XYZ file of C-alpha atoms in Angstrom:
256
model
C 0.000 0.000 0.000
C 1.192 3.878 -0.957
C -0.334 7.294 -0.652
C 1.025 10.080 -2.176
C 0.248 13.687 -2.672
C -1.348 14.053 -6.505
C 1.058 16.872 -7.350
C 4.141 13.739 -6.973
C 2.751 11.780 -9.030
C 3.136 13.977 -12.674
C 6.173 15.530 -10.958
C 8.154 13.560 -12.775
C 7.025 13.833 -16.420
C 3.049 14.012 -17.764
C 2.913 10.542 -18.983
C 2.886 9.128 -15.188
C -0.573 10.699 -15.109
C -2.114 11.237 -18.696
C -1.098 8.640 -20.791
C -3.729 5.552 -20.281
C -2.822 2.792 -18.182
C -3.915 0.048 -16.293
C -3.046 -0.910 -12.654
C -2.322 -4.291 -10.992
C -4.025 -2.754 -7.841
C -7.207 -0.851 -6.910
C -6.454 3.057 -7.030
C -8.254 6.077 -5.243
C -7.502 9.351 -5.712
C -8.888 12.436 -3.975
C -9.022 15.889 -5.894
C -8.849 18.446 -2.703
C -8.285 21.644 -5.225
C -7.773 22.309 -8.817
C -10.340 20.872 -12.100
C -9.359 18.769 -14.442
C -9.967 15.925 -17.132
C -10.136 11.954 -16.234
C -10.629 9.101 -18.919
C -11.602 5.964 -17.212
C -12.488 2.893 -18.890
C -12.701 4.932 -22.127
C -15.557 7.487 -20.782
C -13.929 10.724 -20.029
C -15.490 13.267 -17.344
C -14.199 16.976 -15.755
C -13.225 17.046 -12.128
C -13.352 19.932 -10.265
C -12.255 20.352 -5.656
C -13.659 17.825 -3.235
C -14.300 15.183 -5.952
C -12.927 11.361 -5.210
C -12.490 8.655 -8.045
C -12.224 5.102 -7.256
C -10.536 2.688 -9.972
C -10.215 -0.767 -9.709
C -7.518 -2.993 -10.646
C -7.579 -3.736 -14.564
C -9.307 -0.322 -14.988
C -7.435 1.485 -18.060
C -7.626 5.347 -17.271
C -5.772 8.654 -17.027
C -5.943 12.171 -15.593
C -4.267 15.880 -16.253
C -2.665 17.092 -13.340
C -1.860 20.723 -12.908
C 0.205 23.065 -10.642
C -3.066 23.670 -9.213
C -4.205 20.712 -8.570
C -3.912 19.034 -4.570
C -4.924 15.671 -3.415
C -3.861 12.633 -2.287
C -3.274 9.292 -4.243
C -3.881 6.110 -2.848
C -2.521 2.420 -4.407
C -4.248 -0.482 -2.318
C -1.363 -2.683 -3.089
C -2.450 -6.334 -5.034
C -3.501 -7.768 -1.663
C -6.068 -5.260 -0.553
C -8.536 -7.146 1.099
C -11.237 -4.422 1.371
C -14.714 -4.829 0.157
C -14.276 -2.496 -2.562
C -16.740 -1.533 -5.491
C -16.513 -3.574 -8.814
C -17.048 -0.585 -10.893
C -15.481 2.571 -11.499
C -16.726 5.735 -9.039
C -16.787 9.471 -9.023
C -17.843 10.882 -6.226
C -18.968 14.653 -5.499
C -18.309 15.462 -2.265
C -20.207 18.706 -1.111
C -20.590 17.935 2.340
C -18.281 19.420 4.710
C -18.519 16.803 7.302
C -17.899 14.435 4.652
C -15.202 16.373 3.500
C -13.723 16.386 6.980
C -13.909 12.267 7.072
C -12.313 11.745 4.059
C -9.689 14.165 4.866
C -9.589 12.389 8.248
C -9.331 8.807 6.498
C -6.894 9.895 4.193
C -4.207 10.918 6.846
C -4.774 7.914 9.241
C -3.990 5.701 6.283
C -1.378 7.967 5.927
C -0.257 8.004 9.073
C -0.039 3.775 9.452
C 1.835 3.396 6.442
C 4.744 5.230 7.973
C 4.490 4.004 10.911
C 6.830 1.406 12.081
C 4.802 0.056 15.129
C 3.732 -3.572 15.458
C 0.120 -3.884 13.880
C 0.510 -0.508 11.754
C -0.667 -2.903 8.382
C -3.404 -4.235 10.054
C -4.291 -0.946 11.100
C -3.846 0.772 7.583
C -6.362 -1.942 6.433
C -8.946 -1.168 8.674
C -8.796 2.134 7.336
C -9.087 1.325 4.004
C -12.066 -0.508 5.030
C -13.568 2.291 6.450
C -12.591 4.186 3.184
C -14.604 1.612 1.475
C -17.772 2.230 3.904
C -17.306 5.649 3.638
C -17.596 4.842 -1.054
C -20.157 2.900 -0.521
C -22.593 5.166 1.569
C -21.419 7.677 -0.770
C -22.160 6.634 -3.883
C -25.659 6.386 -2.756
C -26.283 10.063 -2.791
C -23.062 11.858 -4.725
C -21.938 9.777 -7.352
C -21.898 11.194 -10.855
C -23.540 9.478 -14.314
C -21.876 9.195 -16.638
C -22.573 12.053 -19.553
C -22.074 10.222 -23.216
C -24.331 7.638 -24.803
C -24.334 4.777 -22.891
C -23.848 2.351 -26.433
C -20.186 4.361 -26.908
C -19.226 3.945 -23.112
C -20.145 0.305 -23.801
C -17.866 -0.250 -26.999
C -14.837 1.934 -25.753
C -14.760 0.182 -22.148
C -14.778 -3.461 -24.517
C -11.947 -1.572 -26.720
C -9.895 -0.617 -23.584
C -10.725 -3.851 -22.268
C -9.198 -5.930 -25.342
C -6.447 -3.453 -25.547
C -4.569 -4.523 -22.264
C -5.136 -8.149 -23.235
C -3.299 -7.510 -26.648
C -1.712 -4.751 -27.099
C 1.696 -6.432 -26.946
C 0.755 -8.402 -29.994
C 1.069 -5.925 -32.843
C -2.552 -5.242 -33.585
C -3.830 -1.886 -34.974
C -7.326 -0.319 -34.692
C -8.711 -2.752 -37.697
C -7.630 -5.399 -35.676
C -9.132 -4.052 -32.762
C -12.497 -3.065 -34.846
C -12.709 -6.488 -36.493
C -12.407 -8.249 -33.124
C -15.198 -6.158 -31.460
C -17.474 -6.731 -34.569
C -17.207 -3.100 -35.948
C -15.732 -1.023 -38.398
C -13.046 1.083 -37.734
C -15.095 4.263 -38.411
C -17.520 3.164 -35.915
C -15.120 2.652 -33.172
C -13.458 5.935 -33.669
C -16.600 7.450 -33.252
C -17.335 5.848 -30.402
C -14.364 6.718 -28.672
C -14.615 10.494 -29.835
C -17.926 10.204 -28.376
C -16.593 8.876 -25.009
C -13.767 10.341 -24.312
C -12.595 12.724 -26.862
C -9.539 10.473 -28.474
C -9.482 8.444 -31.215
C -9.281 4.911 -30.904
C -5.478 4.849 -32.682
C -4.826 7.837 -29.454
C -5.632 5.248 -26.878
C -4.201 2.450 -28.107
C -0.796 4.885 -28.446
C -1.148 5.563 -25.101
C -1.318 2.471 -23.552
C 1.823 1.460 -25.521
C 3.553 5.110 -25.167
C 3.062 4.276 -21.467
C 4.195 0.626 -21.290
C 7.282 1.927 -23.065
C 7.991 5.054 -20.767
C 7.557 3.017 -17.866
C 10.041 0.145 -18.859
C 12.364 3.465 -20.033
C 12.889 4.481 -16.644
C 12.249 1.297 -14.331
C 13.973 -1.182 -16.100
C 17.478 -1.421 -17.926
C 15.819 -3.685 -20.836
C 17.535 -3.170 -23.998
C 15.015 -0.196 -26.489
C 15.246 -3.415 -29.089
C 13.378 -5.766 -26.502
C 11.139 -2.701 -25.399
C 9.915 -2.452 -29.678
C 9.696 -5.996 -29.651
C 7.629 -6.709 -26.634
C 5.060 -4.141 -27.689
C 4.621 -5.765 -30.550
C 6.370 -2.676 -33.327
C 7.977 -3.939 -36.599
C 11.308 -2.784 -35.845
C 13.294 -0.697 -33.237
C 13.957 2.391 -36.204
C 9.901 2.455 -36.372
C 9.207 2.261 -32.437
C 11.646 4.903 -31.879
C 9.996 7.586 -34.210
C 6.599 6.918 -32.859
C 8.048 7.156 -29.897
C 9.909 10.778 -30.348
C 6.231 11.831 -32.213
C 3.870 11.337 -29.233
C 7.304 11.852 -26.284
C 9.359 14.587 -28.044
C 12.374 12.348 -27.621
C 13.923 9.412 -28.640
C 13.908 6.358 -25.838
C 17.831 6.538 -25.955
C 17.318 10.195 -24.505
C 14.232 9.736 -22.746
C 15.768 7.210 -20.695
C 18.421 9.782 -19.808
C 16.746 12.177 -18.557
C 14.474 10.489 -16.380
C-alpha cells in the first residue's frame, strides 16, 4: 500500500498521469483543489475540488494534473482485502462533514503506512475498510452518471478492455475493430464520443506508457522494449516514440 500527494505523481514527467494505463491494484484518488480531465475505462469526465475517483484494478484510465491541482493518491497494493466496489466511481463530495472524514481517512492511512509500530498494516487496512464504507454510503447520494451515450461507453470500455489483453501483440485499430465486430469508423466514433480520443490515441497511449515506464524502471535493452510491444522494428518504435514523447527512448531514458 502507498499514498502520495497528486502533485508527486506527474512531478516527474506528464505521462505518469495522462497517458492511459492500467493498474495491478485498486487506485483512489482524492481531488482536494484544482479541475481537471479523467478518462476511465474509455468514458472521459471533468473534475473539479472535493471530488474522489475510485478505480479498480484492470481499470485502463488517465488524468491531467496541474500546478493547481492538490490531493492525495492512494494504491491499495495487489492484496487489498477491502470490500471495494466492482465498478469505477466518481464521487462529489459537497458535504463538509464528509469532507472532513475523508480528509480524516486519508491521513490515518497515511499516518499507518509510515508508521513502524507492530500492527501498523493491520491498522492501515482497517482504514481502508472504512474508506470503502465511507464509497459505498457515498455513492448512494453523490456519485456522478456518466454524460455520453451509454452504447459508446459500452464499446470503448470493450476496446480498452481488449487493448490490455493484446496490445503487446502488434494489432492496430482494424484489428481491434474487427475483433469487437465493428468497423473502424464506428469505433473511432465511439471513442470520440466517449472520451474525446481516437481509438489509434488510446491504443498509443497504452503502448507510449508501457514503453515510458520500462524506459525508466527497467534497464531492458530499447530493441526488446519495440519488440515486446509488438512494433515492426526498433527504427519504427523509436519515431513513434519521439512523435507522441518529443524524444527518442535513448534520450528519454536519460533524462528520467
Amino acid at each position: 500500500m502507498r499514498i502520495f500527494p497528486v502533485s508527486q505523481l506527474g512531478a516527474k514527467g506528464k505521462w505518469r498521469t495522462e497517458a492511459m494505463r492500467t493498474l495491478s491494484e485498486p487506485f483512489f484518488v482524492w481531488f482536494k483543489r484544482g479541475q481537471g480531465r479523467i478518462t476511465i475505462g474509455g468514458s472521459s469526465s471533468n473534475y473539479s475540488m472535493n471530488n474522489a475517483f475510485f478505480i479498480p484494478a484492470g481499470t485502463m484510465h488517465g488524468f491531467d494534473v496541474n500546478l493547481n491541482v492538490f490531493g492525495t493518491a492512494l494504491f491499495m497494493g495487489r492484496n487489498c482485502k477491502a470490500v471495494l466496489p466492482e465498478q469505477p466511481l466518481h464521487l462529489r463530495v459537497r458535504d463538509g462533514i464528509h469532507q472532513t472524514e475523508m480528509t480524516f481517512l486519508l491521513e490515518n492511512i497515511q499516518r499507518e503506512i509510515f508508521n513502524t509500530n507492530v500492527g501498523s498494516d493491520r491498522a492501515a487496512s482497517a482504514y481502508v475498510d472504512l474508506l470503502s464504507v465511507f464509497m459505498q454510503r457515498q455513492a448512494t447520494h453523490s456519485s456522478v452518471a456518466q454524460s455520453s451515450p451509454k452504447s459508446s461507453r459500452e464499446i470503448v470500455e470493450a476496446f480498452t478492455k481488449l487493448i490490455e489483453n493484446e496490445f503487446r501483440n502488434g494489432f492496430n485499430v482494424s484489428d481491434f475493430a474487427q475483433k469487437l465486430g465493428m468497423t473502424p469508423t464506428h469505433l473511432t466514433r465511439s471513442c470520440k464520443i466517449a472520451c474525446g480520443k481516437s481509438a489509434l490515441q488510446i491504443l498509443q497511449d497504452r503502448k507510449m506508457f508501457e514503453a515510458c515506464k520500462l524506459l525508466t524502471e527497467t534497464q531492458v535493452p530499447i530493441g526488446d522494449i519495440s519488440q515486446s510491444l509488438g512494433f515492426v522494428s526498433p527504427a519504427y518504435f523509436s519515431r513513434a516514440f519521439a512523435q507522441i514523447t518529443g524524444k527518442n527512448p535513448t534520450d528519454f531514458r536519460k533524462l528520467n
